[in-house]
Amino acid sequence: MPTIPKRIIARLSMAVLLLAVASALQGQSPNSVFLEDFTSPELRTAIAGGTTSVLVFSGGMEETGPHVALGKHNFRARAYAERIARQLGHTLVAPIIPAAPAPAPLALFPGTLNIAPAVYSAYVAEIARSLANAGFKRIFILSDHGGSMAALKELAPKLDAEFAPRGVRVFLVTDNYDKSTAEIEALAKQRGWIGAGHGGLWDVAELWAVEPAAVRPALFAAFGTDPELMKSQGMTGDPTPATPELGREFGAIRVENGVKQIRALLTAETPAPSAPNAK
């Protein structure tokens, strides 16, 4: 038999090694939708395989009374983002944005992180640019925090216009917050409860469902419902009817509305403008 040159053997060995490495990387991709759980090669493989949508979800850090942990928005944002991404499929979640603009009165309480709207918008924009550079084609911006909505409503169309020539679209998703809150409020009213309020029914119930350790049930009735007394504690709502079961019901509404809006946005999507001279 003819002798195979060493250089050919070396090339074949390298090819086999590269195939083995690629196969190993493919097999090690995490069963996660969170970007931080991936290595860079794993993420590249996922994007190449069609996972080209990503959620940019804002939380927040703010005072909500003695019965609610400061990170309530971050806990809920992470839980809802995971559920939305898994229902959509081929969708990942960027690290939860942990701080956002907060109402001025809450900034007086220890633990509230109040980010100037311009700084917050610039931060979200840089995250979106990094995601577009990574290869994501659809970037969905959401929030669990009312204080961030005004800045995001202004930012999203600007980013969409900036990225569109590259075939990347940016969408603002609001139904998980605005529409869902209105539906939950109506549901609470039907059942004879006071739903609205900072630290009230749905605020507490939803947190209790996703992060029980962040809720202090023993303090629910400590301040009654006296408006001035509640104001002094950074709260305005009645949490006493809240339960984890209600929180799961309310959370399902938010996830369902978020998923529906994203699917509707994708269905109605118009093609992004082609780059100059593109064929």
PDB file of C-alpha atoms in Angstrom:
ATOM      1  CA  MET A   1       0.000   0.000   0.000  1.00  0.00           C
ATOM      2  CA  PRO A   2       1.245   3.530  -0.718  1.00  0.00           C
ATOM      3  CA  THR A   3       2.529   5.547   2.228  1.00  0.00           C
ATOM      4  CA  ILE A   4       0.303   8.509   3.177  1.00  0.00           C
ATOM      5  CA  PRO A   5       2.382  11.682   3.501  1.00  0.00           C
ATOM      6  CA  LYS A   6       2.701  13.000   7.042  1.00  0.00           C
ATOM      7  CA  ARG A   7       1.309  16.396   6.051  1.00  0.00           C
ATOM      8  CA  ILE A   8      -1.913  14.727   4.825  1.00  0.00           C
ATOM      9  CA  ILE A   9      -2.189  12.782   8.071  1.00  0.00           C
ATOM     10  CA  ALA A  10      -1.654  16.002  10.037  1.00  0.00           C
ATOM     11  CA  ARG A  11      -4.393  17.789   8.090  1.00  0.00           C
ATOM     12  CA  LEU A  12      -6.811  14.900   8.538  1.00  0.00           C
ATOM     13  CA  SER A  13      -6.046  14.807  12.251  1.00  0.00           C
ATOM     14  CA  MET A  14      -6.686  18.547  12.555  1.00  0.00           C
ATOM     15  CA  ALA A  15      -9.972  18.218  10.672  1.00  0.00           C
ATOM     16  CA  VAL A  16     -11.092  15.412  12.976  1.00  0.00           C
ATOM     17  CA  LEU A  17     -10.068  17.474  16.000  1.00  0.00           C
ATOM     18  CA  LEU A  18     -12.030  20.512  14.795  1.00  0.00           C
ATOM     19  CA  LEU A  19     -15.091  18.372  14.162  1.00  0.00           C
ATOM     20  CA  ALA A  20     -14.789  16.901  17.637  1.00  0.00           C
ATOM     21  CA  VAL A  21     -14.500  20.361  19.203  1.00  0.00           C
ATOM     22  CA  ALA A  22     -17.509  21.610  17.222  1.00  0.00           C
ATOM     23  CA  SER A  23     -19.511  18.581  18.258  1.00  0.00           C
ATOM     24  CA  ALA A  24     -18.535  19.066  21.897  1.00  0.00           C
ATOM     25  CA  LEU A  25     -19.534  22.726  21.803  1.00  0.00           C
ATOM     26  CA  GLN A  26     -22.858  21.807  20.245  1.00  0.00           C
ATOM     27  CA  GLY A  27     -23.538  19.238  22.928  1.00  0.00           C
ATOM     28  CA  GLN A  28     -22.635  21.490  25.824  1.00  0.00           C
ATOM     29  CA  SER A  29     -25.049  24.345  25.053  1.00  0.00           C
ATOM     30  CA  PRO A  30     -26.957  25.018  28.277  1.00  0.00           C
ATOM     31  CA  ASN A  31     -30.642  24.341  28.702  1.00  0.00           C
ATOM     32  CA  SER A  32     -31.118  28.012  29.512  1.00  0.00           C
ATOM     33  CA  VAL A  33     -32.561  31.104  27.901  1.00  0.00           C
ATOM     34  CA  PHE A  34     -30.272  33.462  29.822  1.00  0.00           C
ATOM     35  CA  LEU A  35     -27.406  34.920  27.833  1.00  0.00           C
ATOM     36  CA  GLU A  36     -24.990  34.830  30.766  1.00  0.00           C
ATOM     37  CA  ASP A  37     -25.219  31.035  30.935  1.00  0.00           C
ATOM     38  CA  PHE A  38     -23.660  30.609  27.468  1.00  0.00           C
ATOM     39  CA  THR A  39     -20.050  30.683  26.409  1.00  0.00           C
ATOM     40  CA  SER A  40     -19.268  32.817  23.374  1.00  0.00           C
ATOM     41  CA  PRO A  41     -18.900  29.803  21.009  1.00  0.00           C
ATOM     42  CA  GLU A  42     -22.148  28.334  22.352  1.00  0.00           C
ATOM     43  CA  LEU A  43     -23.935  31.605  21.691  1.00  0.00           C
ATOM     44  CA  ARG A  44     -22.518  31.807  18.169  1.00  0.00           C
ATOM     45  CA  THR A  45     -23.778  28.290  17.500  1.00  0.00           C
ATOM     46  CA  ALA A  46     -27.234  29.124  18.903  1.00  0.00           C
ATOM     47  CA  ILE A  47     -27.562  32.232  16.740  1.00  0.00           C
ATOM     48  CA  ALA A  48     -26.387  30.356  13.657  1.00  0.00           C
ATOM     49  CA  GLY A  49     -29.025  27.734  14.449  1.00  0.00           C
ATOM     50  CA  GLY A  50     -31.864  30.250  14.376  1.00  0.00           C
ATOM     51  CA  THR A  51     -31.974  31.690  17.899  1.00  0.00           C
ATOM     52  CA  THR A  52     -31.930  35.263  16.649  1.00  0.00           C
ATOM     53  CA  SER A  53     -34.431  36.952  19.003  1.00  0.00           C
ATOM     54  CA  VAL A  54     -33.510  38.409  22.377  1.00  0.00           C
ATOM     55  CA  LEU A  55     -35.383  40.097  25.218  1.00  0.00           C
ATOM     56  CA  VAL A  56     -33.950  43.168  26.945  1.00  0.00           C
ATOM     57  CA  PHE A  57     -35.967  43.300  30.165  1.00  0.00           C
ATOM     58  CA  SER A  58     -35.695  46.118  32.701  1.00  0.00           C
ATOM     59  CA  GLY A  59     -36.227  45.650  36.404  1.00  0.00           C
ATOM     60  CA  GLY A  60     -35.434  48.204  39.075  1.00  0.00           C
ATOM     61  CA  MET A  61     -34.447  48.782  42.685  1.00  0.00           C
ATOM     62  CA  GLU A  62     -36.828  50.808  44.816  1.00  0.00           C
ATOM     63  CA  GLU A  63     -38.477  51.059  48.201  1.00  0.00           C
ATOM     64  CA  THR A  64     -41.969  49.563  48.415  1.00  0.00           C
ATOM     65  CA  GLY A  65     -42.760  49.545  52.116  1.00  0.00           C
ATOM     66  CA  PRO A  66     -41.534  47.351  54.970  1.00  0.00           C
ATOM     67  CA  HIS A  67     -43.072  44.193  53.534  1.00  0.00           C
ATOM     68  CA  VAL A  68     -41.372  44.084  50.098  1.00  0.00           C
ATOM     69  CA  ALA A  69     -37.701  43.530  49.248  1.00  0.00           C
ATOM     70  CA  LEU A  70     -35.952  46.218  47.229  1.00  0.00           C
ATOM     71  CA  GLY A  71     -35.284  43.953  44.254  1.00  0.00           C
ATOM     72  CA  LYS A  72     -38.946  43.135  43.514  1.00  0.00           C
ATOM     73  CA  HIS A  73     -38.795  44.332  39.904  1.00  0.00           C
ATOM     74  CA  ASN A  74     -35.646  42.340  39.164  1.00  0.00           C
ATOM     75  CA  PHE A  75     -37.094  39.137  40.602  1.00  0.00           C
ATOM     76  CA  ARG A  76     -40.271  39.474  38.558  1.00  0.00           C
ATOM     77  CA  ALA A  77     -38.505  40.580  35.379  1.00  0.00           C
ATOM     78  CA  ARG A  78     -36.244  37.534  35.398  1.00  0.00           C
ATOM     79  CA  ALA A  79     -39.113  35.110  36.042  1.00  0.00           C
ATOM     80  CA  TYR A  80     -41.376  36.615  33.384  1.00  0.00           C
ATOM     81  CA  ALA A  81     -38.571  36.962  30.845  1.00  0.00           C
ATOM     82  CA  GLU A  82     -37.729  33.271  31.106  1.00  0.00           C
ATOM     83  CA  ARG A  83     -41.334  32.218  30.649  1.00  0.00           C
ATOM     84  CA  ILE A  84     -41.860  34.534  27.681  1.00  0.00           C
ATOM     85  CA  ALA A  85     -38.654  33.404  25.986  1.00  0.00           C
ATOM     86  CA  ARG A  86     -39.428  29.709  26.416  1.00  0.00           C
ATOM     87  CA  GLN A  87     -42.941  30.124  25.040  1.00  0.00           C
ATOM     88  CA  LEU A  88     -41.656  32.031  22.002  1.00  0.00           C
ATOM     89  CA  GLY A  89     -38.827  29.616  21.254  1.00  0.00           C
ATOM     90  CA  HIS A  90     -35.513  30.541  19.603  1.00  0.00           C
ATOM     91  CA  THR A  91     -35.322  33.484  22.000  1.00  0.00           C
ATOM     92  CA  LEU A  92     -32.757  34.380  24.659  1.00  0.00           C
ATOM     93  CA  VAL A  93     -32.776  36.884  27.520  1.00  0.00           C
ATOM     94  CA  ALA A  94     -30.091  39.528  28.020  1.00  0.00           C
ATOM     95  CA  PRO A  95     -29.030  40.198  31.635  1.00  0.00           C
ATOM     96  CA  ILE A  96     -31.859  41.924  33.486  1.00  0.00           C
ATOM     97  CA  ILE A  97     -31.267  45.676  33.695  1.00  0.00           C
ATOM     98  CA  PRO A  98     -31.166  46.120  37.476  1.00  0.00           C
ATOM     99  CA  ALA A  99     -31.883  49.831  37.914  1.00  0.00           C
ATOM    100  CA  ALA A 100     -34.026  52.435  36.169  1.00  0.00           C
ATOM    101  CA  PRO A 101     -35.536  55.889  36.727  1.00  0.00           C
ATOM    102  CA  ALA A 102     -37.474  55.945  40.004  1.00  0.00           C
ATOM    103  CA  PRO A 103     -40.149  58.373  41.267  1.00  0.00           C
ATOM    104  CA  ALA A 104     -38.605  61.239  43.214  1.00  0.00           C
ATOM    105  CA  PRO A 105     -40.320  60.445  46.562  1.00  0.00           C
ATOM    106  CA  LEU A 106     -38.911  56.907  46.545  1.00  0.00           C
ATOM    107  CA  ALA A 107     -35.387  58.211  46.008  1.00  0.00           C
ATOM    108  CA  LEU A 108     -35.467  59.501  49.593  1.00  0.00           C
ATOM    109  CA  PHE A 109     -35.589  55.950  50.969  1.00  0.00           C
ATOM    110  CA  PRO A 110     -32.427  53.854  51.458  1.00  0.00           C
ATOM    111  CA  GLY A 111     -31.945  51.249  48.756  1.00  0.00           C
ATOM    112  CA  THR A 112     -33.730  53.022  45.914  1.00  0.00           C
ATOM    113  CA  LEU A 113     -31.458  53.327  42.873  1.00  0.00           C
ATOM    114  CA  ASN A 114     -32.599  56.281  40.796  1.00  0.00           C
ATOM    115  CA  ILE A 115     -31.021  56.419  37.339  1.00  0.00           C
ATOM    116  CA  ALA A 116     -31.314  59.590  35.254  1.00  0.00           C
ATOM    117  CA  PRO A 117     -33.469  58.874  32.171  1.00  0.00           C
ATOM    118  CA  ALA A 118     -30.711  59.944  29.763  1.00  0.00           C
ATOM    119  CA  VAL A 119     -28.180  57.653  31.437  1.00  0.00           C
ATOM    120  CA  TYR A 120     -30.657  54.782  31.534  1.00  0.00           C
ATOM    121  CA  SER A 121     -31.549  55.186  27.846  1.00  0.00           C
ATOM    122  CA  ALA A 122     -27.881  55.324  26.858  1.00  0.00           C
ATOM    123  CA  TYR A 123     -27.200  52.127  28.816  1.00  0.00           C
ATOM    124  CA  VAL A 124     -30.083  50.238  27.219  1.00  0.00           C
ATOM    125  CA  ALA A 125     -28.970  51.487  23.794  1.00  0.00           C
ATOM    126  CA  GLU A 126     -25.429  50.174  24.274  1.00  0.00           C
ATOM    127  CA  ILE A 127     -26.778  46.771  25.309  1.00  0.00           C
ATOM    128  CA  ALA A 128     -28.941  46.681  22.189  1.00  0.00           C
ATOM    129  CA  ARG A 129     -25.979  47.616  19.982  1.00  0.00           C
ATOM    130  CA  SER A 130     -23.898  44.822  21.484  1.00  0.00           C
ATOM    131  CA  LEU A 131     -26.700  42.339  20.858  1.00  0.00           C
ATOM    132  CA  ALA A 132     -27.043  43.477  17.252  1.00  0.00           C
ATOM    133  CA  ASN A 133     -23.291  43.100  16.787  1.00  0.00           C
ATOM    134  CA  ALA A 134     -23.526  39.560  18.201  1.00  0.00           C
ATOM    135  CA  GLY A 135     -25.918  38.593  15.423  1.00  0.00           C
ATOM    136  CA  PHE A 136     -29.378  38.933  16.956  1.00  0.00           C
ATOM    137  CA  LYS A 137     -31.953  40.099  14.411  1.00  0.00           C
ATOM    138  CA  ARG A 138     -34.953  40.867  16.631  1.00  0.00           C
ATOM    139  CA  ILE A 139     -34.506  42.799  19.869  1.00  0.00           C
ATOM    140  CA  PHE A 140     -37.543  43.138  22.134  1.00  0.00           C
ATOM    141  CA  ILE A 141     -37.436  45.746  24.894  1.00  0.00           C
ATOM    142  CA  LEU A 142     -39.686  45.194  27.924  1.00  0.00           C
ATOM    143  CA  SER A 143     -39.957  46.408  31.503  1.00  0.00           C
ATOM    144  CA  ASP A 144     -41.503  45.420  34.807  1.00  0.00           C
ATOM    145  CA  HIS A 145     -41.095  48.977  36.072  1.00  0.00           C
ATOM    146  CA  GLY A 146     -43.381  51.881  35.297  1.00  0.00           C
ATOM    147  CA  GLY A 147     -40.640  54.443  35.855  1.00  0.00           C
ATOM    148  CA  SER A 148     -38.709  53.211  32.817  1.00  0.00           C
ATOM    149  CA  MET A 149     -41.564  53.197  30.311  1.00  0.00           C
ATOM    150  CA  ALA A 150     -41.361  56.819  29.154  1.00  0.00           C
ATOM    151  CA  ALA A 151     -37.661  56.539  28.333  1.00  0.00           C
ATOM    152  CA  LEU A 152     -38.126  53.213  26.535  1.00  0.00           C
ATOM    153  CA  LYS A 153     -41.041  54.495  24.435  1.00  0.00           C
ATOM    154  CA  GLU A 154     -38.773  57.255  23.164  1.00  0.00           C
ATOM    155  CA  LEU A 155     -35.709  55.045  22.733  1.00  0.00           C
ATOM    156  CA  ALA A 156     -37.093  51.999  20.908  1.00  0.00           C
ATOM    157  CA  PRO A 157     -38.075  53.689  17.615  1.00  0.00           C
ATOM    158  CA  LYS A 158     -34.704  55.458  17.483  1.00  0.00           C
ATOM    159  CA  LEU A 159     -32.852  52.172  17.832  1.00  0.00           C
ATOM    160  CA  ASP A 160     -35.111  50.526  15.256  1.00  0.00           C
ATOM    161  CA  ALA A 161     -34.286  53.243  12.738  1.00  0.00           C
ATOM    162  CA  GLU A 162     -30.581  52.952  13.545  1.00  0.00           C
ATOM    163  CA  PHE A 163     -30.433  49.166  13.129  1.00  0.00           C
ATOM    164  CA  ALA A 164     -32.931  48.635  10.295  1.00  0.00           C
ATOM    165  CA  PRO A 165     -30.413  49.096   7.445  1.00  0.00           C
ATOM    166  CA  ARG A 166     -28.494  46.144   8.938  1.00  0.00           C
ATOM    167  CA  GLY A 167     -31.595  43.936   8.910  1.00  0.00           C
ATOM    168  CA  VAL A 168     -32.049  44.219  12.682  1.00  0.00           C
ATOM    169  CA  ARG A 169     -35.350  45.305  14.199  1.00  0.00           C
ATOM    170  CA  VAL A 170     -36.063  46.714  17.667  1.00  0.00           C
ATOM    171  CA  PHE A 171     -39.546  46.467  19.148  1.00  0.00           C
ATOM    172  CA  LEU A 172     -40.978  47.925  22.342  1.00  0.00           C
ATOM    173  CA  VAL A 173     -43.285  45.479  24.135  1.00  0.00           C
ATOM    174  CA  THR A 174     -45.726  47.128  26.550  1.00  0.00           C
ATOM    175  CA  ASP A 175     -48.642  44.726  26.890  1.00  0.00           C
ATOM    176  CA  ASN A 176     -46.924  42.735  29.630  1.00  0.00           C
ATOM    177  CA  TYR A 177     -47.035  45.922  31.728  1.00  0.00           C
ATOM    178  CA  ASP A 178     -49.636  48.473  30.576  1.00  0.00           C
ATOM    179  CA  LYS A 179     -52.366  46.228  29.182  1.00  0.00           C
ATOM    180  CA  SER A 180     -51.853  43.545  31.818  1.00  0.00           C
ATOM    181  CA  THR A 181     -51.984  46.007  34.698  1.00  0.00           C
ATOM    182  CA  ALA A 182     -55.308  47.357  33.430  1.00  0.00           C
ATOM    183  CA  GLU A 183     -56.688  43.805  33.175  1.00  0.00           C
ATOM    184  CA  ILE A 184     -55.452  42.888  36.649  1.00  0.00           C
ATOM    185  CA  GLU A 185     -56.932  46.067  38.108  1.00  0.00           C
ATOM    186  CA  ALA A 186     -60.293  45.258  36.517  1.00  0.00           C
ATOM    187  CA  LEU A 187     -60.108  41.722  37.868  1.00  0.00           C
ATOM    188  CA  ALA A 188     -59.370  42.984  41.361  1.00  0.00           C
ATOM    189  CA  LYS A 189     -62.288  45.408  41.192  1.00  0.00           C
ATOM    190  CA  GLN A 190     -64.657  42.599  40.157  1.00  0.00           C
ATOM    191  CA  ARG A 191     -63.593  40.672  43.234  1.00  0.00           C
ATOM    192  CA  GLY A 192     -64.040  43.621  45.571  1.00  0.00           C
ATOM    193  CA  TRP A 193     -60.361  44.376  46.204  1.00  0.00           C
ATOM    194  CA  ILE A 194     -58.273  47.509  45.962  1.00  0.00           C
ATOM    195  CA  GLY A 195     -55.766  46.487  43.332  1.00  0.00           C
ATOM    196  CA  ALA A 196     -53.755  49.596  42.647  1.00  0.00           C
ATOM    197  CA  GLY A 197     -51.022  50.921  44.830  1.00  0.00           C
ATOM    198  CA  HIS A 198     -47.313  50.784  45.382  1.00  0.00           C
ATOM    199  CA  GLY A 199     -46.869  47.717  47.569  1.00  0.00           C
ATOM    200  CA  GLY A 200     -50.512  46.731  47.164  1.00  0.00           C
ATOM    201  CA  LEU A 201     -52.356  43.652  45.974  1.00  0.00           C
ATOM    202  CA  TRP A 202     -50.819  42.659  42.637  1.00  0.00           C
ATOM    203  CA  ASP A 203     -47.434  44.216  43.408  1.00  0.00           C
ATOM    204  CA  VAL A 204     -47.043  41.919  46.403  1.00  0.00           C
ATOM    205  CA  ALA A 205     -48.887  38.865  45.077  1.00  0.00           C
ATOM    206  CA  GLU A 206     -46.789  38.641  41.911  1.00  0.00           C
ATOM    207  CA  LEU A 207     -43.555  38.973  43.848  1.00  0.00           C
ATOM    208  CA  TRP A 208     -44.715  36.375  46.371  1.00  0.00           C
ATOM    209  CA  ALA A 209     -45.333  33.914  43.541  1.00  0.00           C
ATOM    210  CA  VAL A 210     -41.843  34.186  42.031  1.00  0.00           C
ATOM    211  CA  GLU A 211     -39.658  34.966  45.076  1.00  0.00           C
ATOM    212  CA  PRO A 212     -41.352  34.094  48.383  1.00  0.00           C
ATOM    213  CA  ALA A 213     -38.359  35.164  50.475  1.00  0.00           C
ATOM    214  CA  ALA A 214     -38.746  38.739  49.171  1.00  0.00           C
ATOM    215  CA  VAL A 215     -42.131  39.196  50.877  1.00  0.00           C
ATOM    216  CA  ARG A 216     -42.739  39.831  54.609  1.00  0.00           C
ATOM    217  CA  PRO A 217     -46.341  38.673  55.225  1.00  0.00           C
ATOM    218  CA  ALA A 218     -46.152  39.384  58.962  1.00  0.00           C
ATOM    219  CA  LEU A 219     -45.921  43.106  58.141  1.00  0.00           C
ATOM    220  CA  PHE A 220     -48.910  43.326  55.793  1.00  0.00           C
ATOM    221  CA  ALA A 221     -51.257  44.837  58.350  1.00  0.00           C
ATOM    222  CA  ALA A 222     -48.673  46.704  60.395  1.00  0.00           C
ATOM    223  CA  PHE A 223     -49.694  50.105  59.049  1.00  0.00           C
ATOM    224  CA  GLY A 224     -53.343  49.516  58.203  1.00  0.00           C
ATOM    225  CA  THR A 225     -54.589  51.551  55.258  1.00  0.00           C
ATOM    226  CA  ASP A 226     -54.153  55.051  56.634  1.00  0.00           C
ATOM    227  CA  PRO A 227     -52.896  57.090  53.625  1.00  0.00           C
ATOM    228  CA  GLU A 228     -50.480  59.303  55.545  1.00  0.00           C
ATOM    229  CA  LEU A 229     -49.038  56.450  57.553  1.00  0.00           C
ATOM    230  CA  MET A 230     -48.606  54.379  54.413  1.00  0.00           C
ATOM    231  CA  LYS A 231     -46.987  57.293  52.604  1.00  0.00           C
ATOM    232  CA  SER A 232     -44.426  57.590  55.391  1.00  0.00           C
ATOM    233  CA  GLN A 233     -43.458  53.981  54.679  1.00  0.00           C
ATOM    234  CA  GLY A 234     -43.211  54.399  50.890  1.00  0.00           C
ATOM    235  CA  MET A 235     -46.374  52.483  50.072  1.00  0.00           C
ATOM    236  CA  THR A 236     -49.867  53.331  48.848  1.00  0.00           C
ATOM    237  CA  GLY A 237     -51.719  50.037  48.404  1.00  0.00           C
ATOM    238  CA  ASP A 238     -53.355  47.368  50.537  1.00  0.00           C
ATOM    239  CA  PRO A 239     -51.416  44.063  50.394  1.00  0.00           C
ATOM    240  CA  THR A 240     -53.623  42.113  52.796  1.00  0.00           C
ATOM    241  CA  PRO A 241     -55.585  40.148  50.122  1.00  0.00           C
ATOM    242  CA  ALA A 242     -52.367  39.091  48.357  1.00  0.00           C
ATOM    243  CA  THR A 243     -51.482  35.404  48.045  1.00  0.00           C
ATOM    244  CA  PRO A 244     -48.952  33.473  45.953  1.00  0.00           C
ATOM    245  CA  GLU A 245     -51.862  31.863  44.106  1.00  0.00           C
ATOM    246  CA  LEU A 246     -53.142  35.262  43.017  1.00  0.00           C
ATOM    247  CA  GLY A 247     -49.612  36.187  42.024  1.00  0.00           C
ATOM    248  CA  ARG A 248     -49.408  33.185  39.725  1.00  0.00           C
ATOM    249  CA  GLU A 249     -52.750  34.143  38.174  1.00  0.00           C
ATOM    250  CA  PHE A 250     -51.652  37.735  37.617  1.00  0.00           C
ATOM    251  CA  GLY A 251     -48.237  36.676  36.362  1.00  0.00           C
ATOM    252  CA  ALA A 252     -49.815  34.373  33.784  1.00  0.00           C
ATOM    253  CA  ILE A 253     -51.740  37.350  32.420  1.00  0.00           C
ATOM    254  CA  ARG A 254     -48.529  39.338  32.003  1.00  0.00           C
ATOM    255  CA  VAL A 255     -46.668  36.502  30.293  1.00  0.00           C
ATOM    256  CA  GLU A 256     -49.572  35.695  27.972  1.00  0.00           C
ATOM    257  CA  ASN A 257     -50.014  39.313  26.912  1.00  0.00           C
ATOM    258  CA  GLY A 258     -46.280  39.743  26.366  1.00  0.00           C
ATOM    259  CA  VAL A 259     -46.063  36.633  24.195  1.00  0.00           C
ATOM    260  CA  LYS A 260     -49.152  37.612  22.194  1.00  0.00           C
ATOM    261  CA  GLN A 261     -47.830  41.086  21.473  1.00  0.00           C
ATOM    262  CA  ILE A 262     -44.425  39.810  20.380  1.00  0.00           C
ATOM    263  CA  ARG A 263     -46.018  37.275  18.051  1.00  0.00           C
ATOM    264  CA  ALA A 264     -48.285  39.982  16.635  1.00  0.00           C
ATOM    265  CA  LEU A 265     -45.298  42.273  16.078  1.00  0.00           C
ATOM    266  CA  LEU A 266     -43.476  39.519  14.214  1.00  0.00           C
ATOM    267  CA  THR A 267     -46.535  38.713  12.100  1.00  0.00           C
ATOM    268  CA  ALA A 268     -47.049  42.361  11.163  1.00  0.00           C
ATOM    269  CA  GLU A 269     -43.364  43.085  10.668  1.00  0.00           C
ATOM    270  CA  THR A 270     -42.411  44.924   7.523  1.00  0.00           C
ATOM    271  CA  PRO A 271     -39.068  44.051   5.921  1.00  0.00           C
ATOM    272  CA  ALA A 272     -36.156  46.138   7.134  1.00  0.00           C
ATOM    273  CA  PRO A 273     -34.737  48.495   4.477  1.00  0.00           C
ATOM    274  CA  SER A 274     -31.931  46.929   2.489  1.00  0.00           C
ATOM    275  CA  ALA A 275     -28.446  48.296   2.867  1.00  0.00           C
ATOM    276  CA  PRO A 276     -27.271  50.492  -0.063  1.00  0.00           C
ATOM    277  CA  ASN A 277     -26.332  48.436  -3.157  1.00  0.00           C
ATOM    278  CA  ALA A 278     -27.598  45.261  -1.507  1.00  0.00           C
ATOM    279  CA  LYS A 279     -28.971  42.599  -3.853  1.00  0.00           C
TER     280      LYS A 279
END
